[in-house]
Coordinates of C-alpha atoms and ligand atoms in Angstrom, one line a residue:
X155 CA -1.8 27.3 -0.6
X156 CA 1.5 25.4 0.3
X157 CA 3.0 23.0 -1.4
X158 CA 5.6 20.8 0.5
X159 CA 8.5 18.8 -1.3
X160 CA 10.1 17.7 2.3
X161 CA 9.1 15.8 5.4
X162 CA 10.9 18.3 7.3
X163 CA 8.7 21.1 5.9
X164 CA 5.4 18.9 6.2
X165 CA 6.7 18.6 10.0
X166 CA 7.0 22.7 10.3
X167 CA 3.8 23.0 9.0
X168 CA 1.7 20.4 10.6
X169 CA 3.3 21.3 13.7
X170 CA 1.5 24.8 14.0
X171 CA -1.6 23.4 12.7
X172 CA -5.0 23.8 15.5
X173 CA -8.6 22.4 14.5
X174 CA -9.1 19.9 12.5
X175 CA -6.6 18.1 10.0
X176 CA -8.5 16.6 6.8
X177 CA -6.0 14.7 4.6
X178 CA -7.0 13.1 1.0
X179 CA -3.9 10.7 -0.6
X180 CA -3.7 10.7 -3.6
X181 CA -1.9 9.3 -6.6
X182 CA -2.7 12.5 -8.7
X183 CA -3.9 12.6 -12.3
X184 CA -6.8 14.2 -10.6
X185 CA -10.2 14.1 -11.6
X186 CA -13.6 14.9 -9.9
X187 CA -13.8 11.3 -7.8
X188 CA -10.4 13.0 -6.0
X189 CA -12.1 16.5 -6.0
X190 CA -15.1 15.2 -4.1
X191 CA -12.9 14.2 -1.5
X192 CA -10.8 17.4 -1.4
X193 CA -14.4 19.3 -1.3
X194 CA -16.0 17.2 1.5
X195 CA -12.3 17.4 3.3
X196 CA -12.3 21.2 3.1
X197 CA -16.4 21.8 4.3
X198 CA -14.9 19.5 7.3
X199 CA -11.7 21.0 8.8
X200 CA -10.0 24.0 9.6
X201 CA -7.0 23.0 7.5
X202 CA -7.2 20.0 4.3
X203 CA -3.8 18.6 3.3
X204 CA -3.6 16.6 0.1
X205 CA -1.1 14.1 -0.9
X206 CA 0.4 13.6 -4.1
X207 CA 2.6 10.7 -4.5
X208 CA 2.7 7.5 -6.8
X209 CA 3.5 4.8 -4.7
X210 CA 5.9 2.3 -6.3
X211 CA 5.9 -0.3 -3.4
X212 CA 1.6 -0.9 -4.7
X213 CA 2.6 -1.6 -8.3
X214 CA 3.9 -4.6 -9.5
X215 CA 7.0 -4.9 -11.9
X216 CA 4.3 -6.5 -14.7
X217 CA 1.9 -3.0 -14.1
X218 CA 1.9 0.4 -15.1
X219 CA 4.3 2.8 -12.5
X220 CA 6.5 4.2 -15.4
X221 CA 3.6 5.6 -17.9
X222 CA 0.6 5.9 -14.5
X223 CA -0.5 9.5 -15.3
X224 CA 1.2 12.4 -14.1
X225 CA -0.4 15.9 -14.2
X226 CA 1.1 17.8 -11.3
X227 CA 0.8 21.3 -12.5
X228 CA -2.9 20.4 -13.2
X229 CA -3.3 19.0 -10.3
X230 CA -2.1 21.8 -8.4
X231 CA -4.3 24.4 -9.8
X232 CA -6.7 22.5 -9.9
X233 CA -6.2 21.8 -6.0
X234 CA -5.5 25.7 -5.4
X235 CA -9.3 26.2 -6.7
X236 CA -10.9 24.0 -4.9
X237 CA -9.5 25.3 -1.1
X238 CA -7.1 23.1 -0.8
X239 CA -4.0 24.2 2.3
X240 CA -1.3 21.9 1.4
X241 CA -0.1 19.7 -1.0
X242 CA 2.7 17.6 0.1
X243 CA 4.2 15.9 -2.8
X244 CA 7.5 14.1 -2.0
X245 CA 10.4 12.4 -4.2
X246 CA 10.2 8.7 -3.8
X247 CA 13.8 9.2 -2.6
X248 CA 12.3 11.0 0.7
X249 CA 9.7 8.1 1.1
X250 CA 11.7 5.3 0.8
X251 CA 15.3 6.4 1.3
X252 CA 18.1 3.8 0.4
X253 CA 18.1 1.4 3.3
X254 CA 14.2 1.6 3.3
X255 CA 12.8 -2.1 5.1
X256 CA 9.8 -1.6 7.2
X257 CA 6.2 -2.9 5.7
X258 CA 3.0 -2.7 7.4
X259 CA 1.7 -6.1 6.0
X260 CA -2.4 -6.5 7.1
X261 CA -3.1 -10.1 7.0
X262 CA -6.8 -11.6 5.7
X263 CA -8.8 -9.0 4.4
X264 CA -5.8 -8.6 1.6
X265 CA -5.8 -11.8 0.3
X266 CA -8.6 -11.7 -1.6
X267 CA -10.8 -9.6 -4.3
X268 CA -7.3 -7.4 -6.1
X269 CA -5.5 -8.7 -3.2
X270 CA -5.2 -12.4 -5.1
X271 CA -4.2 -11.1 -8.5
X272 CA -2.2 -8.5 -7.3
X273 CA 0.6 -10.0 -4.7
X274 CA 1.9 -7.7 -2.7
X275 CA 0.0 -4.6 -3.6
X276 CA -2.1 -3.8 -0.5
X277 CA 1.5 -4.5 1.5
X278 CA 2.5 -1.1 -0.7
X279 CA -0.7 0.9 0.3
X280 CA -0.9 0.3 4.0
X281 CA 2.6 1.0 4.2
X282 CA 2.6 4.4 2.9
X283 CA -0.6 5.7 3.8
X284 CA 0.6 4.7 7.9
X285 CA 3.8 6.6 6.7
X286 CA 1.6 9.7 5.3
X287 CA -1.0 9.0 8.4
X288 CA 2.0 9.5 10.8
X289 CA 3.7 12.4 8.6
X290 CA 0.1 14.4 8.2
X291 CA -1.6 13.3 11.2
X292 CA -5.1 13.9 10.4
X293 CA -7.8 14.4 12.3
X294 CA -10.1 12.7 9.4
X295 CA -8.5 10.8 6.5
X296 CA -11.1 10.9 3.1
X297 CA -10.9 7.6 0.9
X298 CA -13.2 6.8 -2.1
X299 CA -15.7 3.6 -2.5
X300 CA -14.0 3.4 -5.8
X301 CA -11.5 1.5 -4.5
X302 CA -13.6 -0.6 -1.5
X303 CA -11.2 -2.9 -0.7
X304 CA -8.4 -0.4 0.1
X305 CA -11.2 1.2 2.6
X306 CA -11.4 -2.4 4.2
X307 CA -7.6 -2.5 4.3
X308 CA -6.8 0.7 5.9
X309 CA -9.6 0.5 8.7
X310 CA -8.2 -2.5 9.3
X311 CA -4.5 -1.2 9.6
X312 CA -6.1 2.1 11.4
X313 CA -7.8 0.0 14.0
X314 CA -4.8 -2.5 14.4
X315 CA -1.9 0.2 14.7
X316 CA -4.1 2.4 16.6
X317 CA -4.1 5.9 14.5
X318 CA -6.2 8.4 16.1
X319 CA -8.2 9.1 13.3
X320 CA -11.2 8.7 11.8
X321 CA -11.8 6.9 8.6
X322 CA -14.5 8.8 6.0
X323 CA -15.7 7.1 2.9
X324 CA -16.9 9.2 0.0
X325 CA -19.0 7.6 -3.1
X326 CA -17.8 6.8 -6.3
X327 CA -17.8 9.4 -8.8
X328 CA -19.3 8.6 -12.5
X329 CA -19.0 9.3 -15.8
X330 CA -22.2 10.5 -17.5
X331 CA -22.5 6.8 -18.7
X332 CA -22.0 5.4 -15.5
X333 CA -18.5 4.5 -15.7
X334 CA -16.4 5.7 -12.0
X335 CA -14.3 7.5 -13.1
X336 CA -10.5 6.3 -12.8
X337 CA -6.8 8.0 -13.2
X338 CA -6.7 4.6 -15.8
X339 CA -9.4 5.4 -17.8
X340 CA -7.5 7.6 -20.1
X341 CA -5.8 4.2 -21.0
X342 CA -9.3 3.1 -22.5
X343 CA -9.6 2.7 -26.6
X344 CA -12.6 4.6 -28.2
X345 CA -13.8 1.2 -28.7
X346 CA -13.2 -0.1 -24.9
X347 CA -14.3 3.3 -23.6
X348 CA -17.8 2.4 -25.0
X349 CA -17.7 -0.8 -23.8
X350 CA -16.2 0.0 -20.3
X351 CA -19.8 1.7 -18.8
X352 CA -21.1 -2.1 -18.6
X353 CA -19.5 -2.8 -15.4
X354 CA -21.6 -0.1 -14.0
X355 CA -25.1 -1.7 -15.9
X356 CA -24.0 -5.1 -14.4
X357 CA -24.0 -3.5 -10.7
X358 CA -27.2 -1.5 -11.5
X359 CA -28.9 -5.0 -12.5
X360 CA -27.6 -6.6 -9.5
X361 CA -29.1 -4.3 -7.4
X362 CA -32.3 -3.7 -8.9
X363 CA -33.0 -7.6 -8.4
X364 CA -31.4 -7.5 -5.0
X365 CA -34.6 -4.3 -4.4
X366 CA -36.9 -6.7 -6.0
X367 CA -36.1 -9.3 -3.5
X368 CA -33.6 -11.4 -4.5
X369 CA -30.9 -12.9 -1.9
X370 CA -29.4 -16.1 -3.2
X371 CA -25.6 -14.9 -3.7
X372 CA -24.9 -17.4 -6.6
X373 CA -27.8 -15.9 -8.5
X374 CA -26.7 -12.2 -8.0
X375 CA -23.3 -12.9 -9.2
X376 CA -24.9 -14.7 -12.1
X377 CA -27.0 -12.1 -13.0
X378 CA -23.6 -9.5 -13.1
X379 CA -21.7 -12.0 -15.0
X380 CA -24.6 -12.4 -17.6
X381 CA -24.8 -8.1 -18.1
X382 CA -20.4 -7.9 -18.6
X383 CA -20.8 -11.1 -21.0
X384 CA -23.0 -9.3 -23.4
X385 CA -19.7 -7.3 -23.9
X386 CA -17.2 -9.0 -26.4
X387 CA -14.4 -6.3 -25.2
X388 CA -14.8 -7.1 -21.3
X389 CA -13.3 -9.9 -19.6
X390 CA -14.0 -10.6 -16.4
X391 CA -11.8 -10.9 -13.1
X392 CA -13.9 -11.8 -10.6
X393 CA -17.2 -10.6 -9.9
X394 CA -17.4 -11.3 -6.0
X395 CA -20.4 -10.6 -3.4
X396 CA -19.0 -10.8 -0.2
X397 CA -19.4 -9.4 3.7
X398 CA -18.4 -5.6 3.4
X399 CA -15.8 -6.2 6.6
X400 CA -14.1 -9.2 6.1
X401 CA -14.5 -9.6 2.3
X402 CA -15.3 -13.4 3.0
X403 CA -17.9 -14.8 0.4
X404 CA -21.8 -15.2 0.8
X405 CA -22.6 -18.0 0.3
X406 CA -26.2 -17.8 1.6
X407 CA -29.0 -15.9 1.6
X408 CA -29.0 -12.9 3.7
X409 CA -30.6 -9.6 4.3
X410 CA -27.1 -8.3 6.1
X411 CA -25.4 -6.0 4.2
X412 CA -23.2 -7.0 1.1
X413 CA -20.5 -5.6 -1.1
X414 CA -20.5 -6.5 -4.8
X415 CA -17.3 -6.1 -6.4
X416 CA -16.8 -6.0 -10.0
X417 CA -12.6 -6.1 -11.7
X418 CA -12.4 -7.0 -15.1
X419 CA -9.6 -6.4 -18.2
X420 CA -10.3 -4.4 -21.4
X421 CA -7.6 -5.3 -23.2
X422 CA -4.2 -4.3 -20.9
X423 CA -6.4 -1.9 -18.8
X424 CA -7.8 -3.4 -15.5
X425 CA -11.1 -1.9 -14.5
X426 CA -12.7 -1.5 -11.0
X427 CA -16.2 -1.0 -9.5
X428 CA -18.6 -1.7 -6.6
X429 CA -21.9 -1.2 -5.0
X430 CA -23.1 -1.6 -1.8
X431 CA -26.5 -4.1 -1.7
X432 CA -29.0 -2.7 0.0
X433 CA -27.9 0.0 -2.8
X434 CA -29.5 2.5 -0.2
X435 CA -26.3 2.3 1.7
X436 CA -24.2 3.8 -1.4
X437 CA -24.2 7.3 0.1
X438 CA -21.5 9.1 2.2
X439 CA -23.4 7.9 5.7
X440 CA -23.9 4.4 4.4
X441 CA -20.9 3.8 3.1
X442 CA -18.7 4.8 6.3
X443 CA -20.4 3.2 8.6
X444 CA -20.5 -0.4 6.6
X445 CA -17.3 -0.9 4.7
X446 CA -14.5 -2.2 6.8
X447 CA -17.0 -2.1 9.6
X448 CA -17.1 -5.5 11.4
X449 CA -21.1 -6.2 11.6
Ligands
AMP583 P1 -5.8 7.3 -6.4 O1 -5.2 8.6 -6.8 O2 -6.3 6.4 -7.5 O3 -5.0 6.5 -5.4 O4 -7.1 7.7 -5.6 C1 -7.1 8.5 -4.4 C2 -8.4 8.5 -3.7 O5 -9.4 8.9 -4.6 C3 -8.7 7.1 -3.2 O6 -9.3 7.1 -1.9 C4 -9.7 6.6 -4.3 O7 -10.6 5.7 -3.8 C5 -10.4 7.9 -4.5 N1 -11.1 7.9 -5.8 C6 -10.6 7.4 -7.0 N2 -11.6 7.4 -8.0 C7 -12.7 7.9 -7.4 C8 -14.0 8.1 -7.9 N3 -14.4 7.9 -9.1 N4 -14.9 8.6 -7.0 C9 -14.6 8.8 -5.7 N5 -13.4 8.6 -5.2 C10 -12.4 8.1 -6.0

């Protein structure tokens, strides 16, 4: 296994690659959501390239850059086990040199859901994953459900900038107790940790009523609400069921396919999860070919 510090040595190396190129970015602080991406990458492609690299342009000044996890000896090894070819991890330096002033900015789909509370943030992802799509050039480039909006955003950049690549989407990864498992969770009090698993239960009930027939949006997204406000510790963002493409809102009853996204704070630390309704579409297959797709 290599692991690249330089764009000029990424280059060198991508350069002689043949077959196919599976790439996984990543933040680090790995844990088994990333590894399922880095295990599906590697059964996939001659080669698997993943990319380590804490993005300042996605965090706000208010959030957490300067104490987000960082385990990159762990993360290597861990990597090194699991198949893994390359790790490129670059200095923010080499990312965004001084003089640095080109965004990719993707216009409707991230306005809403994290997009409205966090301003700017989805301008910082697009931005460097087309930087890491054009520096790794992958064949196919592995995302987790985990983070469904940031699916929606990319295939939208990937379709409008015209990457040859394809787009895979791998499910979320849980916790025993059903919580998906998160780089942030280690931010989580005993207290909120037990607490925390509720966003999964509200999902679950969601989706069990969606099985038993329900349809009427309002009522879905009542029924999630009701589950997180048994929860003194939890408060709610925004509990949204909306097309899986465009993120818009239902607003009537439908059998087409919706995505239910749950964000909500426990205490300083923001919390993430969604499920696809039918929840039959919440595999590998279902998943890729429904979020971000245009119906
Ligand atoms: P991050 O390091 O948080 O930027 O995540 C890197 C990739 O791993 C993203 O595509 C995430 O959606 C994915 N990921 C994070 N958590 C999980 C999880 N629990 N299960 C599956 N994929 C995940």
């Amino acid at each position: 296994m290599q692991v690249i510090e330089t764009i000029e040595a990424l280059r060198a190396a991508r350069r002689i690659l043949h077959g196919r190129v599976g790439v996984v970015p990543t933040m680090g602080a790995l844990h088994e959501g990333h590894l399922s991406l880095a295990r599906l990458a590697r059964a996939e492609n001659e080669t698997v390239i993943v990319t380590i690299f804490v993005n300042p342009t996605q965090f706000a000044a208010s959030e957490d850059l300067a104490k987000y996890p960082r385990t990159l000896a762990q993360d290597i090894a861990t990597l090194e086990a699991a198949g893994v070819d390359v790790i490129f991890t670059p200095s923010t330096d080499l990312i965004y040199p001084s003089g640095y002033q080109t965004y990719v900015e993707v216009e409707q789909v991230t306005q809403r859901l994290e997009g409205a509370i966090r301003p700017g943030h989805f301008r910082g992802v697009a931005t460097v994953v087309a930087k890491l799509f054009n520096l790794t050039q992958p064949t196919t480039a592995y995302f987790g459900q985990k983070d469904a909006q940031q699916v929606v955003v990319i295939r939208r950049m990937a379709a409008d900038l015209n990457f040859p690549l394809e787009i895979t989407v791998c499910p979320t990864i849980r916790e025993f107790d059903g919580l998906a498992m998160s780089s942030r969770n280690v931010y989580l009090s005993p207290e909120q940790r037990i607490a925390a698993p509720a966003l999964c239960r509200a999902m679950i009930a969601a989706a069990e009523t969606y099985e038993a027939g329900e349809r009427e949006p309002e009522r879905l997204r009542a029924l999630a609400a009701s589950v997180l406000a048994a929860e003194p510790l939890i408060e709610p963002e925004y509990i949204s069921l909306a097309h899986p493409a465009t993120l818009v809102e239902a607003e009537a009853a439908t059998n087409d396919p919706l995505l239910l996204s749950l964000a909500a704070r426990l205490g300083t630390t923001r919390l993430l999860d969604n499920i696809l309704l039918p929840a039959r579409l919440n595999d590998r297959q279902g998943l890729t070919a429904t979020l971000g797709v245009p119906a």
